[in-house]
Coordinates of N, CA, C and O in Angstrom, one line a residue:
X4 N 167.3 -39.9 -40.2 CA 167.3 -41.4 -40.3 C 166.3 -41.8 -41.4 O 165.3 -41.1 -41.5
X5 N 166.5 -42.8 -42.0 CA 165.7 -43.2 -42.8 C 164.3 -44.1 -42.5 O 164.3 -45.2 -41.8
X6 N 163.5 -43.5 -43.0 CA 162.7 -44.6 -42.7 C 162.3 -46.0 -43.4 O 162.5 -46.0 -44.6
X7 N 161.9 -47.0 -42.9 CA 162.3 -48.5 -42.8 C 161.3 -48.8 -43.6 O 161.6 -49.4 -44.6
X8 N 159.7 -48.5 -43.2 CA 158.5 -48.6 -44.4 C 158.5 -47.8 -45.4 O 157.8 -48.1 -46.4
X9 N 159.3 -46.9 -45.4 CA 159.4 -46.2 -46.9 C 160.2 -46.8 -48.4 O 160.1 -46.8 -49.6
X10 N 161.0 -47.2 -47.4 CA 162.3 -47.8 -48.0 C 162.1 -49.0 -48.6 O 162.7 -49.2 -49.7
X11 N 161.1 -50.1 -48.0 CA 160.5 -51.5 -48.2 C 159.5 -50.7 -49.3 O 159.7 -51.2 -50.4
X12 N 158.7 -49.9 -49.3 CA 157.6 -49.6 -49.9 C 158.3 -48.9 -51.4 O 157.6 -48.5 -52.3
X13 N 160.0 -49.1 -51.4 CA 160.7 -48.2 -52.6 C 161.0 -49.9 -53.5 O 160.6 -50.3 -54.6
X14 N 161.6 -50.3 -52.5 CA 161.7 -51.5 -53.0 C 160.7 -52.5 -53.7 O 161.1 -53.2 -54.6
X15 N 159.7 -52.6 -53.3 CA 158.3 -53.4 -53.3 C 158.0 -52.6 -54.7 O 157.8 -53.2 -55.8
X16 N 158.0 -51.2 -54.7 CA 157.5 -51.1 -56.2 C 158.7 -51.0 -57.3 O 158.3 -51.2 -58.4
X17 N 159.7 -50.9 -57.2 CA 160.9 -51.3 -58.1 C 160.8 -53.1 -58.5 O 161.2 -53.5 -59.5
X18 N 160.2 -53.9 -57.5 CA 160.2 -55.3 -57.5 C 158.9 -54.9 -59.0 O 159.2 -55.0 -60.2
X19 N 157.8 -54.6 -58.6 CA 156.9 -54.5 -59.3 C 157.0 -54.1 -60.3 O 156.3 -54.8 -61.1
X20 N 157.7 -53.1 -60.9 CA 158.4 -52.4 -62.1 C 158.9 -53.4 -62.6 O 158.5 -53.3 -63.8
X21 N 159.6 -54.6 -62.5 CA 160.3 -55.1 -63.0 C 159.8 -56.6 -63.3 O 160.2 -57.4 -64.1
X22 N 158.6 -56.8 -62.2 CA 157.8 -57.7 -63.0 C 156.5 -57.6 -63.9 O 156.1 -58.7 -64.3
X23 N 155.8 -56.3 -64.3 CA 155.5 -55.9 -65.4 C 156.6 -55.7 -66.5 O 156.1 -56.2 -67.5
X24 N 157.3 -55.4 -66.6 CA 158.8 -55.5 -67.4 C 158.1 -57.0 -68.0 O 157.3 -57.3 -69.0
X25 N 158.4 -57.3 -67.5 CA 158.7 -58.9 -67.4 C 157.8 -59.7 -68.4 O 158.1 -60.6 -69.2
X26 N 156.4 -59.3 -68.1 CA 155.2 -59.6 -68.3 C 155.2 -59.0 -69.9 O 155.0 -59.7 -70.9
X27 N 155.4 -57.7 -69.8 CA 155.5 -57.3 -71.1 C 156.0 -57.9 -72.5 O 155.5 -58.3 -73.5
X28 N 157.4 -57.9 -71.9 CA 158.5 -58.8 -72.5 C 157.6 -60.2 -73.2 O 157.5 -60.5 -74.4
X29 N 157.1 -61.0 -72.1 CA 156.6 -62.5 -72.1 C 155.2 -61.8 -73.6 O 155.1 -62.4 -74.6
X30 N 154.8 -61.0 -73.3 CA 153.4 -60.4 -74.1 C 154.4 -60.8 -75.6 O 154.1 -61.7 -76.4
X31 N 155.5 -60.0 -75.9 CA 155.8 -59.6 -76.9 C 156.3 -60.7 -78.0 O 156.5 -60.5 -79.2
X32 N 156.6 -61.9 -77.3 CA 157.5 -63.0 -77.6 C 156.2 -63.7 -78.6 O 156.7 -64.0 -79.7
X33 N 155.0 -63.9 -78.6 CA 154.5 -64.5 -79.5 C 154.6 -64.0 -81.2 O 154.6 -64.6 -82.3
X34 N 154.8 -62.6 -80.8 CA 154.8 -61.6 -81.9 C 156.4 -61.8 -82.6 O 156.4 -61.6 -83.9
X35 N 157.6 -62.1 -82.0 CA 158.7 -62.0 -82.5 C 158.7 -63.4 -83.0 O 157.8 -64.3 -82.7
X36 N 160.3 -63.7 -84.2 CA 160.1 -64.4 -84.9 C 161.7 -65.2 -84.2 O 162.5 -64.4 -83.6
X37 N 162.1 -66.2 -84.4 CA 163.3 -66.9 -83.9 C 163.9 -66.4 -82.9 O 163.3 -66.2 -81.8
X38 N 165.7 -66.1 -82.9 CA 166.4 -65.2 -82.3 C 165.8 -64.0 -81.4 O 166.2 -63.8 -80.2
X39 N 165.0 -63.2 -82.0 CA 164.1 -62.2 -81.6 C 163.7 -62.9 -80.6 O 164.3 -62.7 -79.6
X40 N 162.8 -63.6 -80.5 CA 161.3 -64.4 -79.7 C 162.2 -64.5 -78.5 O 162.2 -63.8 -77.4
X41 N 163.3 -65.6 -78.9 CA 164.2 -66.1 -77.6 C 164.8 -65.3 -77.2 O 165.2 -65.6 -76.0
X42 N 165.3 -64.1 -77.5 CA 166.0 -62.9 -76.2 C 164.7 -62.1 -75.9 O 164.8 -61.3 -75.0
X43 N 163.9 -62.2 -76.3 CA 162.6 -61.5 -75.7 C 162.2 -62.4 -74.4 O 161.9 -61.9 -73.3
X44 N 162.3 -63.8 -74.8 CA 161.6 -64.7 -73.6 C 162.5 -64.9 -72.4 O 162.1 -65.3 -71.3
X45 N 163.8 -64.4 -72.6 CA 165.1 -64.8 -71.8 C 165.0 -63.2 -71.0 O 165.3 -63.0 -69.8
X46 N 164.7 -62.3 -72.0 CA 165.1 -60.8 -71.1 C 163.8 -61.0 -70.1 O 164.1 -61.0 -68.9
X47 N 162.3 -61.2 -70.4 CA 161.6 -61.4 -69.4 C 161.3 -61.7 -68.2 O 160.7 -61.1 -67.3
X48 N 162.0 -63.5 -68.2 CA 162.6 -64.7 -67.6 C 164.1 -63.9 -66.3 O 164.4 -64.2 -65.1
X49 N 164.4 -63.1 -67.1 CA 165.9 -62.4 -66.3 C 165.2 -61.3 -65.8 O 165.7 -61.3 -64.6
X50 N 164.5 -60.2 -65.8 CA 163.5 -59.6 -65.1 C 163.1 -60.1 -63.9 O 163.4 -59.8 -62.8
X51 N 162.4 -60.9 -64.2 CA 160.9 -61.9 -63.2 C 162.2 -61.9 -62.5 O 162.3 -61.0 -61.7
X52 N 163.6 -62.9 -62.6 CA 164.4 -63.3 -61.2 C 164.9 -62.0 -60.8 O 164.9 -62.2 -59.6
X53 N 165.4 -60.7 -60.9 CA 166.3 -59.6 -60.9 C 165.2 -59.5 -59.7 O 165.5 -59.6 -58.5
X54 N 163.9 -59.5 -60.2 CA 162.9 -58.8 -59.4 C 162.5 -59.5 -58.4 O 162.1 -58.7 -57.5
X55 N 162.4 -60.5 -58.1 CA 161.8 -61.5 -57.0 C 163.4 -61.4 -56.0 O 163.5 -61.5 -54.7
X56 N 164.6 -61.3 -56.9 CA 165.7 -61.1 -56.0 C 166.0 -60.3 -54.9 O 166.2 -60.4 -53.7
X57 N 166.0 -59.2 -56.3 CA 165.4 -57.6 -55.3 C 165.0 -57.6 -53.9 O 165.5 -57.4 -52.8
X58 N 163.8 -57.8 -54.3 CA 162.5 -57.8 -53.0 C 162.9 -58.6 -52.0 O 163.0 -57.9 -51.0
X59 N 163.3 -59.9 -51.9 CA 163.4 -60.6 -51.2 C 165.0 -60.3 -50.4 O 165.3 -60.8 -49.3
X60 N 166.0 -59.5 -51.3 CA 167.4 -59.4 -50.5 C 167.0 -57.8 -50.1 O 167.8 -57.4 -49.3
X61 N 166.3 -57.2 -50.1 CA 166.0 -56.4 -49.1 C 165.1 -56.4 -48.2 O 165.0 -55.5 -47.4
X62 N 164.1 -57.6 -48.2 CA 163.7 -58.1 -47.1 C 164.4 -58.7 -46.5 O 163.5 -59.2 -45.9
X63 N 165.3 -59.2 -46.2 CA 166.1 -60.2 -45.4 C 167.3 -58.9 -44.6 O 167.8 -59.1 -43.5
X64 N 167.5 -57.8 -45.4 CA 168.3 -56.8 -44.9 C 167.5 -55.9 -44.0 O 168.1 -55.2 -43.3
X65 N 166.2 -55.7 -43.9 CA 165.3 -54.9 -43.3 C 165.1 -55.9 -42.2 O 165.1 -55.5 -41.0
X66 N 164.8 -57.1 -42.3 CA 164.7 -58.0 -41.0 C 165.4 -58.0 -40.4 O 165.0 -57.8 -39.3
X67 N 167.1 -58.3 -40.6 CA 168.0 -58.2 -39.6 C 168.2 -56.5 -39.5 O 167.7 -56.3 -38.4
X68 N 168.5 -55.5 -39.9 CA 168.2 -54.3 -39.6 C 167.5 -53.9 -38.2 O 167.9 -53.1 -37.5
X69 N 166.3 -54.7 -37.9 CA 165.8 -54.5 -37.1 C 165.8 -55.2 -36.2 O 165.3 -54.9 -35.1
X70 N 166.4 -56.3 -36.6 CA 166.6 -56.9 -35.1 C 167.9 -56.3 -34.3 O 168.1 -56.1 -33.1
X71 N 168.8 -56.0 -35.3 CA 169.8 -55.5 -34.7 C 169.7 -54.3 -34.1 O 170.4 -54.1 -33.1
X72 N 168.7 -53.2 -34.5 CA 168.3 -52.2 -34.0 C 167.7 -52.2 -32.2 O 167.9 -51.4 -31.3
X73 N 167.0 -53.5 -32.4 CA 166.1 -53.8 -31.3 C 167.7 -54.8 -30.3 O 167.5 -54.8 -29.1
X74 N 168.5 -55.3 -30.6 CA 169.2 -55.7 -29.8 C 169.8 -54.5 -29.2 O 169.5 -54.0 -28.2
X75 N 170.9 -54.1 -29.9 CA 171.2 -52.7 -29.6 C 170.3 -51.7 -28.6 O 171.0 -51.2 -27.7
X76 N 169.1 -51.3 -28.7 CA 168.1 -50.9 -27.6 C 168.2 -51.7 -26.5 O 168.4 -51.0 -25.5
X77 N 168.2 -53.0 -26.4 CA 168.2 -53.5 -25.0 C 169.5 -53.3 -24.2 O 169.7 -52.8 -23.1
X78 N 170.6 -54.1 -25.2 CA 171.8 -53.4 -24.0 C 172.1 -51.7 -24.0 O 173.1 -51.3 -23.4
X79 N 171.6 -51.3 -24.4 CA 171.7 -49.5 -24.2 C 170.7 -49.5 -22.9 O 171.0 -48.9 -21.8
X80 N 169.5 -50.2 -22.9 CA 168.6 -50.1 -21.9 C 169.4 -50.7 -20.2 O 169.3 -50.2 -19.1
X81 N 170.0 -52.1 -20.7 CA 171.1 -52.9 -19.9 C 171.7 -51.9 -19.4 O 171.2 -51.4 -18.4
X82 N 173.2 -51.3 -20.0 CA 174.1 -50.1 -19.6 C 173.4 -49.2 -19.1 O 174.2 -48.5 -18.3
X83 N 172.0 -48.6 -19.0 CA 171.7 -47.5 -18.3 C 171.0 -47.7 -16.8 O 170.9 -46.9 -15.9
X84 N 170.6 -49.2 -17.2 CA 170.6 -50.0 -15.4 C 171.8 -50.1 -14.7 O 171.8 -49.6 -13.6
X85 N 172.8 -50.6 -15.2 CA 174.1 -50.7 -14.4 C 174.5 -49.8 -14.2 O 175.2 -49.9 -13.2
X86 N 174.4 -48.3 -14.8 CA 174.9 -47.2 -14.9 C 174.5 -46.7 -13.4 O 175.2 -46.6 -12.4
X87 N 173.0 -46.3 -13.3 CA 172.3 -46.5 -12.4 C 172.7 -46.7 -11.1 O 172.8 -45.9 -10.3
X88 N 173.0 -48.6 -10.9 CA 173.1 -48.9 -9.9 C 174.7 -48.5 -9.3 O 175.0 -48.4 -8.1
X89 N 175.5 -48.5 -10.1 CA 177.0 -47.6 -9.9 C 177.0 -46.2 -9.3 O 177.8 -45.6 -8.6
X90 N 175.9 -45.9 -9.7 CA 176.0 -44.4 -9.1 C 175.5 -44.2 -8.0 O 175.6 -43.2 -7.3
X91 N 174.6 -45.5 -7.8 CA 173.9 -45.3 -6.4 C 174.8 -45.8 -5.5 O 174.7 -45.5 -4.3
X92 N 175.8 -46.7 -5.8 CA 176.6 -46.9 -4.6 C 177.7 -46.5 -4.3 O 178.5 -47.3 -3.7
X93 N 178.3 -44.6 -5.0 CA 178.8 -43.8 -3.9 C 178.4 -43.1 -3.3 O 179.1 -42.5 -2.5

């Protein structure tokens, strides 16, 4: 099974990767001249969101992941009470 903090911790640094990207990009834009400048400022600009996207749509998938995980446990816990009391009354 995979694990759940490894996975956030894969993610979180790919978010990171991509907002250094980003940063870079923004660095490079004073240096470029017209046309240049502006797909430099725009590729950066499209980074920064890719990456805040990222992060944030695999947080929202690891949240419910776990809740669902944890609901799932309770009625398994549920069914092995009822199970239980079925067997006790042959």
């Amino acid at each position: 099974s995979c694990n759940p903090l490894a996975l956030q911790e894969v993610s979180d640094n790919q978010a990171s990767i991509m907002q250094h990207l980003a940063s870079v990009c923004d660095g490079l834009v004073p240096n470029l001249q017209g046309a240049a400048g502006t797909a430099m400022q725009q590729a950066g600009q499209q980074l920064h969101a890719r990456g805040m996207q990222t992060a944030s749509a695999f947080a929202d998938h690891s949240h419910m992941m776990s809740n669902n995980a944890a609901l799932l446990g309770g009625r398994d816990e549920e069914n092995a009470h009822i199970l239980s009391q079925v067997g006790n009354l042959t």
